[in-house]
Short mmCIF file of C-alpha atoms in Angstrom, two decimals:
data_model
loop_
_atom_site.label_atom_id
_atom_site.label_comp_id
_atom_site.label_asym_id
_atom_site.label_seq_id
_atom_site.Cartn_x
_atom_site.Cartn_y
_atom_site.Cartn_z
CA UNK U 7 -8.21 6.85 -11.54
CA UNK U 8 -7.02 4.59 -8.74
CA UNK U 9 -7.72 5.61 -5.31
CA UNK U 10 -4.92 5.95 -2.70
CA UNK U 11 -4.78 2.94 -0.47
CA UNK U 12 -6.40 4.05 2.62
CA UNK U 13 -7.48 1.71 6.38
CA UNK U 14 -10.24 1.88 8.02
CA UNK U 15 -11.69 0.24 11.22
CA UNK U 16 -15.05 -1.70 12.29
CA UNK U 17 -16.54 -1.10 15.32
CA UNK U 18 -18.67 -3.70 16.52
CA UNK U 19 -20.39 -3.33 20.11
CA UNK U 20 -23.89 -4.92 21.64
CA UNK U 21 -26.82 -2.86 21.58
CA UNK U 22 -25.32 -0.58 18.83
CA UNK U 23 -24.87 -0.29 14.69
CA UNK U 24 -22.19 -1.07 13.25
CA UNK U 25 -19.77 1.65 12.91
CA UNK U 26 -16.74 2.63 10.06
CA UNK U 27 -14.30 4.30 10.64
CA UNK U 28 -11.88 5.83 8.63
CA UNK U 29 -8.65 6.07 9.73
CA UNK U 30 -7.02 7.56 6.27
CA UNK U 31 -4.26 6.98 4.11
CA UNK U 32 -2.58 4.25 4.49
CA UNK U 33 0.80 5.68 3.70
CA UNK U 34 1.29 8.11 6.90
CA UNK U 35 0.25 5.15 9.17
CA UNK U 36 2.79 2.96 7.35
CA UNK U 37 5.38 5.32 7.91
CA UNK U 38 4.44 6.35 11.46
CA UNK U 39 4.57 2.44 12.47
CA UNK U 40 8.05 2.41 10.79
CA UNK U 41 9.24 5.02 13.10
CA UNK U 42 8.26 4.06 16.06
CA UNK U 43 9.14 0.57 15.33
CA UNK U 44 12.55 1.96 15.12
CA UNK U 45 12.52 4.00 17.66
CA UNK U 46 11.64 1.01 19.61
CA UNK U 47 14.17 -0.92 18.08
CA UNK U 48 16.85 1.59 18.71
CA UNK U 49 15.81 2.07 22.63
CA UNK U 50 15.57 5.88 21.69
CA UNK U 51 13.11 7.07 24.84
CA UNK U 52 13.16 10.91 23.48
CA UNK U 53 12.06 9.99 20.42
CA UNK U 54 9.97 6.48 21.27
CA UNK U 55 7.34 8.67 23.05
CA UNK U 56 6.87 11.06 20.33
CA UNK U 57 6.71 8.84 17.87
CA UNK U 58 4.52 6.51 19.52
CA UNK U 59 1.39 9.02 20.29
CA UNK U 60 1.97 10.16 16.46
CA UNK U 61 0.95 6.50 15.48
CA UNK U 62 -1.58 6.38 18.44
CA UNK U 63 -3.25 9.93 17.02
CA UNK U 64 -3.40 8.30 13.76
CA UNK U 65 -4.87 4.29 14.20
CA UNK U 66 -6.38 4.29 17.98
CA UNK U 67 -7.29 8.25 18.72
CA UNK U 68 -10.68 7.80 16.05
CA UNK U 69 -11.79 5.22 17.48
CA UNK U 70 -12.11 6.29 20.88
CA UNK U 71 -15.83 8.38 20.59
CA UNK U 72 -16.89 4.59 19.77
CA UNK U 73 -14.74 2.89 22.91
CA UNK U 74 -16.46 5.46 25.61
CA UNK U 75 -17.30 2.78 28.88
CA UNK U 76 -15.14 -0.29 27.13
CA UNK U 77 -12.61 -2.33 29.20
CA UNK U 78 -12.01 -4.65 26.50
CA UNK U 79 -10.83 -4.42 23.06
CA UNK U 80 -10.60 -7.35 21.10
CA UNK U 81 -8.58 -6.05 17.47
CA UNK U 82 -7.64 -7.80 14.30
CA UNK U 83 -4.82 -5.80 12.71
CA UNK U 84 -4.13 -5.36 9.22
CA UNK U 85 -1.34 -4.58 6.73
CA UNK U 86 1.69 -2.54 8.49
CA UNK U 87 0.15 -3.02 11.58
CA UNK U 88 0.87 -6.58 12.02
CA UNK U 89 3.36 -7.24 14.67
CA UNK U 90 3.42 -3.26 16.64
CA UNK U 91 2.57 -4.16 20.31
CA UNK U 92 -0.73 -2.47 20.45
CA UNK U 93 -0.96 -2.09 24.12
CA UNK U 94 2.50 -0.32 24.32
CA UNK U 95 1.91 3.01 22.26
CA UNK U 96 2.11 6.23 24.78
CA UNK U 97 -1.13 7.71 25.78
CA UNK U 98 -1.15 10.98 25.66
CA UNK U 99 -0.37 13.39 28.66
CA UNK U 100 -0.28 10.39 30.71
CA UNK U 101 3.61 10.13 31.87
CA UNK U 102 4.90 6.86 31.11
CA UNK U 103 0.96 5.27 30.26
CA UNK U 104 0.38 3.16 27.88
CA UNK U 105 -2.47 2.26 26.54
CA UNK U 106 -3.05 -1.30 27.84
CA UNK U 107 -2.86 0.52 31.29
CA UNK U 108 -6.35 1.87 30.54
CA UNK U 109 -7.90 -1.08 27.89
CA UNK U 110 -7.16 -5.05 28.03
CA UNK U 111 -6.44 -5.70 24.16
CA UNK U 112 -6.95 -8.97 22.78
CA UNK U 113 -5.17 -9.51 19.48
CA UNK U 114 -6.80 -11.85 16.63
CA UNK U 115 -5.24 -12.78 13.23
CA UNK U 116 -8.51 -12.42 11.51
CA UNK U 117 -11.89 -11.03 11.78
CA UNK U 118 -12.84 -14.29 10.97
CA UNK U 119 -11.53 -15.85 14.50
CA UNK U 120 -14.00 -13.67 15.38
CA UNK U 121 -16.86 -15.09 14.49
CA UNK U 122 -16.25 -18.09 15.56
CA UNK U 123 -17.72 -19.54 18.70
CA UNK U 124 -16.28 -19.27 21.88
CA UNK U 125 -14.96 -22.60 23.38
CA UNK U 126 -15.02 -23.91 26.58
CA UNK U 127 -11.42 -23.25 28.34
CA UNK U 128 -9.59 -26.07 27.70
CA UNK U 129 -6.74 -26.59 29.80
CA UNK U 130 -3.13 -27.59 28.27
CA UNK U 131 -2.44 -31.08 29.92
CA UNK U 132 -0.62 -32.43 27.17
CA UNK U 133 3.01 -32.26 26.30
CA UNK U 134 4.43 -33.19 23.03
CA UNK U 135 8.62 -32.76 22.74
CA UNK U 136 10.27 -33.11 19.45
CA UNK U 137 13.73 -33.59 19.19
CA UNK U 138 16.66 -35.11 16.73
CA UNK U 139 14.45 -33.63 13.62
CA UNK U 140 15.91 -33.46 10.12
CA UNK U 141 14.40 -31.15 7.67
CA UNK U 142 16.95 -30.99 5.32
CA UNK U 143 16.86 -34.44 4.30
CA UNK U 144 13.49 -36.38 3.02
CA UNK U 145 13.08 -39.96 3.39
CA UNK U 146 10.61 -42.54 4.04
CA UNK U 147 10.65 -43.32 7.73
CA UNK U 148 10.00 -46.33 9.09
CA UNK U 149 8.80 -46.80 13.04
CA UNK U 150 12.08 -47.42 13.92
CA UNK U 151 13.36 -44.52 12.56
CA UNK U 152 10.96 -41.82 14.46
CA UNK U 153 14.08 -40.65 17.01
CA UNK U 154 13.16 -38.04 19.98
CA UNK U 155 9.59 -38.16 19.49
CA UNK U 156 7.95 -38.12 22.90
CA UNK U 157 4.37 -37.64 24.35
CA UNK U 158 3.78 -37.55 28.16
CA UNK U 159 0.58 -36.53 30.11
CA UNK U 160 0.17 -34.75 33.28
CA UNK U 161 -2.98 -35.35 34.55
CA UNK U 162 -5.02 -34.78 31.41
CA UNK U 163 -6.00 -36.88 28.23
CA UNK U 164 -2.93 -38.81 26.07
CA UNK U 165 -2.13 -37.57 22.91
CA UNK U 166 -3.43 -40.58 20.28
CA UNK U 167 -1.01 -41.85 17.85
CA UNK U 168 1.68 -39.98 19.14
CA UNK U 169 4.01 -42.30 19.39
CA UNK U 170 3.49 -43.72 16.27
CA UNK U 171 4.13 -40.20 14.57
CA UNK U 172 6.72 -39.79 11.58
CA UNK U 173 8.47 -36.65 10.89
#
């Protein structure tokens, strides 16, 4: 027979193995993000906080024999958990804590950002503006018919061939 769809987490830290955890079916978590997601939604306080360390007891509460000494989490959500603000669910006991107060969370689409490696900082000099765009009609543009399209520096490198962009 099938299995019932269940999520688990890896837990990756230096000088350790790797660690699974299971964090069960994946139906109670799907319906505890719904509800708070609502309650959030809804600006219910009684019922946000409640329903916020319900969903914390479920996804981040089994993980935290792993976390013991960690400042910073970096977390690559999955399924139903795409999109819930991480950082905001209640801690427990805590008055109005939340859990970013106690862990910097870094959110990642994939795993596989991930493993990739870390790149110098690269500061945003560039500024592209686009303006006068429109998608419901496709043509062939010619030069003169790129309208609004703009690039302008400020202090850092240009932006090659945009001014010769067509959209």
């Amino acid at each position: 027979g099938r299995s019932e769809p269940s999520l688990l987490a890896w837990v990756l830290r230096p000088g350790r193995p790797l660690a699974r955890v299971e964090l069960g079916a994946l139906a109670p978590l799907d319906e505890a993000v719904r509800k708070w997601r609502e309650a959030l939604r809804t600006a219910r306080s009684r019922i946000e906080r409640p329903a916020g360390e319900a969903l914390r007891e479920l996804l981040f509460d089994p993980l935290r024999a792993h976390l013991d000494g960690v400042a910073r989490v970096q977390v690559a959500l999955a399924g139903p958990l795409h999109g819930i603000p991480l950082d905001a669910l209640p801690i427990a006991g805590e008055g109005d804590s939340r859990l970013g107060d106690e862990l910097a969370i870094e959110l990642h689409s994939s795993l596989w950002e991930l493993t990739l490696p870390a790149r110098a900082h690269e500061p945003d000099h560039a500024l592209v503006v686009f303006g006068g765009i429109d998608f419901d009609q496709v043509r062939q543009a010619e030069r003169s018919d790129v309208v609004g399209v703009a690039s302008a520096t400020m202090g850092g490198p240009t932006l090659r061939g945009a001014a010769n962009s067509v959209l």
